[in-house]
Amino acid sequence: MSGVKKQPVIVLDGPAGAGKSSIGREAACRLGLPFLDTGAIYRAITFFMLRDGIAAAESPELAERLREFTVSFRNGTVFACGEDVTEAIRSPGIDKKVSSYSALPMVREFLLGIQRDAIAGGLVAEGRDMGTVVFPDADVKIFLTAAPETRARRRYDERIARGESVDYGEILEQVNRRDTLDRSRDVAPLKPALDAVVLDTTDLSFDEVLENVLEYAARL
Ligand code: DC
């Protein structure tokens, strides 16, 4: 897009189901930038810890497993420790546990370097603490939000489209539970950066949200 400076860092933060991934991915594509899905990284760590029976608490075992952890993205596929975990990290089991592992300072500290290493050449990054902690000097900071019912409905529609059998009430409860945990943790809680634009997408279509994000990027 003309007008966007070289190597911009554009970050999207917000609660579950606010549209960060879908909007971020499309915005990155339109702007010719890489997309960093940090939620997928926290999910991948959760997947490995659960599989290895390592509890969500700071421990020498957790530290050792973290040292072995690697993550990479290729054409929409997520590889963790060389294994394709794209589908596995979206399971309801991971949804339930990911906030507990994400709240651990040891996990967040470890991931800081991995996330910052992705910045060369600019990027669009999505998460919970992109604008507040990981990329505090980002050029554009947008906090996407929407009513919990709307966010739960979007997650419900995504899962139905994938052929899963899901219950809307359960998804709503889980979205609320996860947001409460993510907002109330001590380290890097979910909140808008002081210099972020807060965009409520409750009554906006995908294209309208995308247009807003691209407009902010074009101001660079
Ligand atoms: O965006 P998501 O639903 O894939 O994120 C999964 C969880 O990962 C979310 O509930 C909290 C955690 N997370 C985080 O703590 N910090 C980030 N930057 C990204 C995700």
XYZ file of N, CA, C and O and ligand atoms in Angstrom, residues 13-17 20-21 37-40 42-43 90 95 98-99 102-103 108 115 126-130 134 155 178-179 182 185 188, ligand 1:
152
model
N -3.785 -5.949 19.513
C -4.027 -6.659 20.766
C -5.526 -6.713 21.001
O -6.296 -5.979 20.371
N -5.921 -7.570 21.950
C -7.335 -7.617 22.298
C -7.737 -8.965 22.833
O -6.936 -9.915 22.815
N -8.961 -9.075 23.325
C -9.441 -10.323 23.911
C -9.733 -11.393 22.858
O -9.707 -11.121 21.654
N -10.022 -12.605 23.335
C -10.320 -13.742 22.450
C -11.511 -13.433 21.545
O -12.515 -12.892 22.008
N -11.365 -13.762 20.274
C -12.489 -13.624 19.344
C -12.730 -12.207 18.851
O -13.752 -11.924 18.221
N -8.476 -10.525 15.836
C -7.066 -10.144 15.657
C -6.359 -10.996 14.599
O -5.643 -10.467 13.768
N -6.587 -12.320 14.656
C -5.865 -13.200 13.730
C -6.329 -13.019 12.293
O -5.510 -12.846 11.389
N 1.553 -14.568 14.752
C 0.411 -14.966 15.572
C 0.959 -15.461 16.917
O 1.308 -16.627 17.060
N 1.061 -14.558 17.892
C 1.710 -14.964 19.151
C 0.816 -15.885 19.980
O 1.316 -16.672 20.777
N -0.498 -15.810 19.781
C -1.396 -16.735 20.466
C -1.040 -18.174 20.101
O -1.048 -19.073 20.949
N -0.670 -18.390 18.829
C -0.299 -19.742 18.373
C 0.946 -20.222 19.111
O 1.087 -21.425 19.395
N 1.894 -19.349 22.243
C 1.478 -19.733 23.606
C 0.703 -21.045 23.578
O 0.826 -21.883 24.472
N -0.078 -21.232 22.545
C -0.828 -22.486 22.410
C 0.121 -23.667 22.196
O -0.077 -24.757 22.742
N -5.527 -25.877 18.422
C -6.864 -25.222 18.414
C -7.900 -26.061 19.146
O -9.095 -25.786 19.050
N -7.584 -24.600 24.631
C -8.353 -23.388 24.990
C -8.465 -23.259 26.515
O -8.325 -22.184 27.068
N -4.538 -22.784 28.136
C -3.504 -21.866 27.627
C -3.296 -20.639 28.517
O -2.162 -20.184 28.703
N -4.352 -20.133 29.145
C -4.185 -18.945 29.988
C -3.340 -19.237 31.223
O -2.638 -18.354 31.713
N 0.239 -19.252 30.031
C 0.602 -17.891 29.576
C 0.838 -16.939 30.729
O 1.461 -15.908 30.555
N 0.288 -17.259 31.895
C 0.424 -16.349 33.040
C 1.780 -16.502 33.730
O 2.134 -15.687 34.575
N 6.654 -16.249 29.728
C 6.588 -14.962 29.025
C 7.989 -14.412 28.761
O 8.270 -13.890 27.701
N 9.752 -13.603 20.090
C 8.840 -12.674 19.410
C 9.604 -11.490 18.826
O 9.372 -11.072 17.696
N -0.040 -10.040 16.330
C -1.245 -10.011 17.160
C -1.014 -10.734 18.471
O -0.221 -11.667 18.534
N -1.695 -10.272 19.530
C -1.559 -10.941 20.819
C -2.326 -10.217 21.910
O -3.430 -9.700 21.674
N -1.736 -10.226 23.102
C -2.367 -9.562 24.245
C -1.503 -8.428 24.771
O -2.003 -7.495 25.389
N -0.177 -8.543 24.550
C 0.775 -7.583 25.128
C 1.742 -7.053 24.082
O 2.859 -6.666 24.408
N 1.321 -7.037 22.830
C 2.218 -6.577 21.768
C 2.561 -5.091 21.963
O 3.708 -4.689 21.911
N 5.878 -6.295 24.334
C 6.785 -6.904 23.345
C 7.316 -5.872 22.346
O 8.519 -5.800 22.092
N -16.400 -17.211 17.316
C -15.685 -18.474 17.578
C -16.597 -19.671 17.256
O -16.156 -20.658 16.699
N -11.413 -17.011 29.963
C -10.059 -16.783 29.455
C -9.712 -15.286 29.530
O -8.616 -14.914 29.933
N -10.679 -14.432 29.166
C -10.418 -12.981 29.228
C -10.146 -12.530 30.655
O -9.271 -11.702 30.899
N -6.667 -13.626 31.502
C -5.655 -12.856 30.749
C -5.572 -11.414 31.241
O -4.506 -10.808 31.228
N -3.858 -11.355 35.182
C -2.536 -11.895 35.556
C -1.576 -10.747 35.896
O -1.759 -9.608 35.435
N 2.317 -8.794 32.180
C 1.805 -8.491 30.841
C 0.320 -8.791 30.679
O -0.076 -9.534 29.775
O -5.198 -15.378 20.561
P -5.355 -16.798 21.089
O -6.756 -17.131 21.491
O -4.793 -17.820 20.147
O -4.440 -16.811 22.416
C -4.399 -17.919 23.267
C -3.972 -17.515 24.651
O -2.581 -17.180 24.652
C -4.681 -16.320 25.287
O -5.817 -16.714 26.005
C -3.640 -15.720 26.185
C -2.330 -16.153 25.585
N -1.605 -15.076 24.914
C -0.879 -14.231 25.716
O -0.920 -14.352 26.943
N -0.122 -13.258 25.144
C -0.083 -13.114 23.816
N 0.681 -12.166 23.286
C -0.838 -13.959 22.987
C -1.627 -14.927 23.569
